[in-house]
Amino acid sequence: MFKHVLGILSIGFVLFLAGCGNNPETEIYNHLEAAVQLEDDFQKQQDEITKLEQEEQELYKEIIELGIEEMEQIQELINKAIASIEERSVNIQSEKKSLDASREEFVKSEALIEEIKDEEVKGKAVSMYEAMIKRFEAYETLHKTYNESLTLEKELYEKFLKDDLEEEELQAHIEKVNLKYQEVIKANETFNDYTSKYNELKKNFYEAAEINVTYIENN
């Protein structure tokens, strides 16, 4: 059976230590780190989603271990599992709002990149920018796929309540859930890859632009 704890990576947060004057590089820094802060709720939602996923997995195990004669208890567990799915759906929407706000802030740096005079620094800024845009696009895919998985999970629990449910139908739906789970894993890995790439490219940009920062570990 399924279980997809996302394990999403977050973008790193840094502190600005020394002023570089009023230049495009400094303004870009301001937008980049403001975008990081706007993802704070994104990380909080991830923590809650992970907790709910683990709780639902335990509910699923209990359900499949019960016999048909214990339908009243099964019904109670299924209701809890569906409530958990619906709660995760709310968390996912809050998570997306956080990412959307981050993207809106981040893209403000695009015009400023064109103002950078040093071509080497500009090149690093462009690479960093492109990686982050691909990260946001990867999240859109992950968000869509994860929502589809929630729908399939809810349908699965509802099937358990059917009086005329045949084992073949149940197994076919479990297979659908598992296939969608694999899509979630792949989308999650792509998102994490772009997150790691962006974090590294951002460091490269800051170093090339001689922006003095200190990095704060973010797990």
Coordinates of C-alpha atoms in Angstrom, one line a residue:
M1 CA 0.0 0.0 0.0
F2 CA 0.9 3.7 -0.4
K3 CA 2.4 6.3 1.8
H4 CA 4.1 9.3 0.5
V5 CA 5.8 11.4 3.1
L6 CA 7.0 14.2 0.7
G7 CA 10.3 15.1 2.3
I8 CA 10.4 18.4 0.4
L9 CA 13.6 20.5 0.7
S10 CA 13.4 24.1 1.5
I11 CA 15.4 27.0 0.1
G12 CA 18.1 28.3 2.4
F13 CA 17.9 31.4 4.5
V14 CA 20.8 33.8 4.8
L15 CA 21.5 37.0 6.8
F16 CA 23.0 40.0 5.1
L17 CA 26.1 41.1 7.1
A18 CA 27.7 43.9 5.2
G19 CA 26.2 46.6 3.0
C20 CA 27.1 46.8 -0.7
G21 CA 25.4 50.1 -1.5
N22 CA 22.3 50.7 -3.6
N23 CA 23.0 48.4 -6.6
P24 CA 21.0 45.8 -8.5
E25 CA 22.8 42.9 -6.7
T26 CA 21.7 44.2 -3.3
E27 CA 18.2 44.7 -4.5
I28 CA 18.1 41.2 -5.9
Y29 CA 19.3 39.9 -2.6
N30 CA 16.4 41.6 -0.9
H31 CA 13.9 40.0 -3.2
L32 CA 15.5 36.6 -2.9
E33 CA 15.5 36.5 0.9
A34 CA 12.0 38.0 1.1
A35 CA 10.9 35.1 -1.1
V36 CA 12.5 32.7 1.4
Q37 CA 10.6 34.1 4.3
L38 CA 7.4 33.8 2.4
E39 CA 8.0 30.1 2.2
D40 CA 8.0 29.8 6.0
D41 CA 4.4 28.7 6.0
F42 CA 5.2 26.2 3.3
Q43 CA 7.6 24.4 5.6
K44 CA 5.1 24.4 8.5
Q45 CA 2.4 22.9 6.2
Q46 CA 4.9 20.2 5.2
D47 CA 5.5 19.2 8.8
E48 CA 1.7 18.9 9.4
I49 CA 1.2 16.9 6.2
T50 CA 3.9 14.5 7.2
K51 CA 2.2 14.0 10.5
L52 CA -1.2 13.4 8.9
E53 CA 0.3 10.9 6.4
Q54 CA 1.8 8.9 9.2
E55 CA -1.4 8.8 11.2
E56 CA -3.4 7.8 8.1
Q57 CA -1.0 4.9 7.4
E58 CA -1.7 3.6 10.9
L59 CA -5.4 3.8 10.3
Y60 CA -5.1 1.9 7.0
K61 CA -3.2 -0.9 8.7
E62 CA -5.9 -1.2 11.3
I63 CA -8.7 -1.2 8.7
I64 CA -7.2 -4.1 6.6
E65 CA -6.5 -6.1 9.7
L66 CA -10.2 -6.1 10.8
G67 CA -12.7 -8.7 9.6
I68 CA -16.0 -8.0 7.8
E69 CA -17.9 -8.7 11.1
E70 CA -16.2 -5.6 12.6
M71 CA -17.8 -3.2 10.1
E72 CA -18.8 -0.7 12.7
Q73 CA -15.2 -0.3 13.8
I74 CA -14.1 -0.2 10.2
Q75 CA -16.6 2.6 9.4
E76 CA -15.2 4.6 12.3
L77 CA -11.6 4.2 11.1
I78 CA -12.5 5.0 7.5
N79 CA -14.3 8.2 8.7
K80 CA -11.1 9.2 10.5
A81 CA -8.9 8.4 7.4
I82 CA -11.2 10.5 5.1
A83 CA -11.1 13.3 7.6
S84 CA -7.3 13.1 7.5
I85 CA -7.3 13.3 3.7
E86 CA -9.5 16.3 3.7
E87 CA -7.3 18.0 6.3
R88 CA -4.3 17.3 4.1
S89 CA -6.1 18.9 1.2
V90 CA -6.5 22.1 3.2
N91 CA -2.8 22.0 4.1
I92 CA -1.8 21.5 0.5
Q93 CA -3.8 24.6 -0.5
S94 CA -2.2 26.7 2.2
E95 CA 1.2 25.3 1.1
K96 CA 0.5 26.4 -2.5
K97 CA -0.5 29.9 -1.4
S98 CA 2.9 30.2 0.3
L99 CA 4.8 29.1 -2.8
D100 CA 2.7 31.4 -5.0
A101 CA 3.6 34.4 -2.8
S102 CA 7.2 33.4 -2.9
R103 CA 7.2 33.2 -6.7
E104 CA 5.5 36.6 -6.9
E105 CA 8.3 38.1 -4.8
F106 CA 11.1 36.2 -6.5
V107 CA 10.2 37.3 -10.1
K108 CA 10.7 40.9 -9.1
S109 CA 14.4 40.2 -9.4
E110 CA 14.2 39.4 -13.1
A111 CA 14.4 43.0 -14.3
L112 CA 17.1 43.8 -11.8
I113 CA 19.3 41.0 -13.2
E114 CA 19.4 42.8 -16.5
E115 CA 20.8 45.9 -14.8
I116 CA 23.9 44.0 -13.5
K117 CA 27.0 45.4 -15.3
D118 CA 29.5 42.6 -14.6
E119 CA 28.8 39.9 -17.2
E120 CA 30.1 37.0 -15.0
V121 CA 27.9 38.1 -12.1
K122 CA 24.9 38.5 -14.5
G123 CA 25.5 35.0 -15.9
K124 CA 25.4 33.5 -12.4
A125 CA 22.2 35.4 -11.6
V126 CA 20.5 34.2 -14.8
S127 CA 21.4 30.6 -14.0
M128 CA 20.1 31.0 -10.5
Y129 CA 16.9 32.6 -11.7
E130 CA 16.2 29.9 -14.3
A131 CA 16.7 27.2 -11.7
M132 CA 14.2 28.8 -9.3
I133 CA 11.6 29.2 -12.0
K134 CA 12.0 25.5 -12.9
R135 CA 11.6 24.8 -9.2
F136 CA 8.3 26.6 -9.1
E137 CA 7.1 24.8 -12.2
A138 CA 8.1 21.5 -10.6
Y139 CA 6.0 22.3 -7.6
E140 CA 3.0 22.9 -9.8
T141 CA 3.4 19.4 -11.1
L142 CA 3.9 18.0 -7.6
H143 CA 0.9 19.9 -6.3
K144 CA -1.4 18.6 -9.1
T145 CA -0.1 15.0 -8.7
Y146 CA -0.5 15.0 -4.9
N147 CA -4.1 16.3 -5.1
E148 CA -4.8 13.5 -7.6
S149 CA -3.4 11.0 -5.1
L150 CA -5.6 12.4 -2.3
T151 CA -8.7 11.8 -4.5
L152 CA -7.7 8.2 -5.3
E153 CA -7.1 7.5 -1.6
K154 CA -10.5 8.9 -0.6
E155 CA -12.1 6.8 -3.3
L156 CA -10.3 3.7 -1.9
Y157 CA -11.6 4.2 1.6
E158 CA -15.2 4.7 0.2
K159 CA -14.9 1.4 -1.7
F160 CA -14.3 -0.5 1.6
L161 CA -17.8 0.4 2.5
K162 CA -19.4 -1.1 -0.6
D163 CA -21.6 -4.2 0.2
D164 CA -20.9 -5.7 -3.2
L165 CA -17.2 -4.8 -3.4
E166 CA -15.2 -7.5 -5.2
E167 CA -11.5 -8.2 -4.5
E168 CA -10.6 -7.6 -8.1
E169 CA -12.1 -4.1 -8.0
L170 CA -10.3 -3.3 -4.8
Q171 CA -6.9 -4.5 -6.0
A172 CA -7.3 -2.5 -9.2
H173 CA -7.9 0.6 -7.3
I174 CA -5.0 0.0 -4.9
E175 CA -2.8 -0.4 -8.0
K176 CA -4.1 3.1 -9.2
V177 CA -3.1 4.5 -5.9
N178 CA 0.3 3.0 -6.0
L179 CA 1.0 4.2 -9.5
K180 CA 0.0 7.7 -8.5
Y181 CA 2.2 7.4 -5.5
Q182 CA 5.1 6.7 -7.8
E183 CA 4.3 9.8 -9.8
V184 CA 4.3 11.8 -6.5
I185 CA 7.7 10.4 -5.6
K186 CA 9.1 11.4 -9.1
A187 CA 7.6 14.9 -8.9
N188 CA 8.9 15.3 -5.4
E189 CA 12.4 14.3 -6.4
T190 CA 12.3 16.8 -9.3
F191 CA 11.3 19.6 -7.0
N192 CA 14.0 18.7 -4.5
D193 CA 16.6 18.5 -7.3
Y194 CA 15.8 22.0 -8.4
T195 CA 15.7 23.2 -4.8
S196 CA 19.2 21.9 -4.2
K197 CA 20.4 23.4 -7.5
Y198 CA 18.9 26.8 -6.8
N199 CA 20.5 26.9 -3.3
E200 CA 23.9 26.2 -4.8
L201 CA 23.5 28.7 -7.6
K202 CA 22.3 31.3 -5.2
K203 CA 25.5 30.9 -3.2
N204 CA 27.5 31.2 -6.4
F205 CA 25.7 34.4 -7.3
Y206 CA 26.2 35.9 -3.8
E207 CA 29.9 35.0 -3.9
A208 CA 30.4 36.5 -7.4
A209 CA 28.5 39.6 -6.4
E210 CA 30.6 39.9 -3.2
I211 CA 27.4 39.9 -1.1
N212 CA 28.6 39.1 2.5
V213 CA 26.1 36.7 4.0
T214 CA 26.0 34.0 6.6
Y215 CA 24.0 30.8 6.0
I216 CA 21.5 29.5 8.6
E217 CA 20.9 25.8 8.5
N218 CA 17.3 24.9 7.6
N219 CA 16.2 21.3 7.9

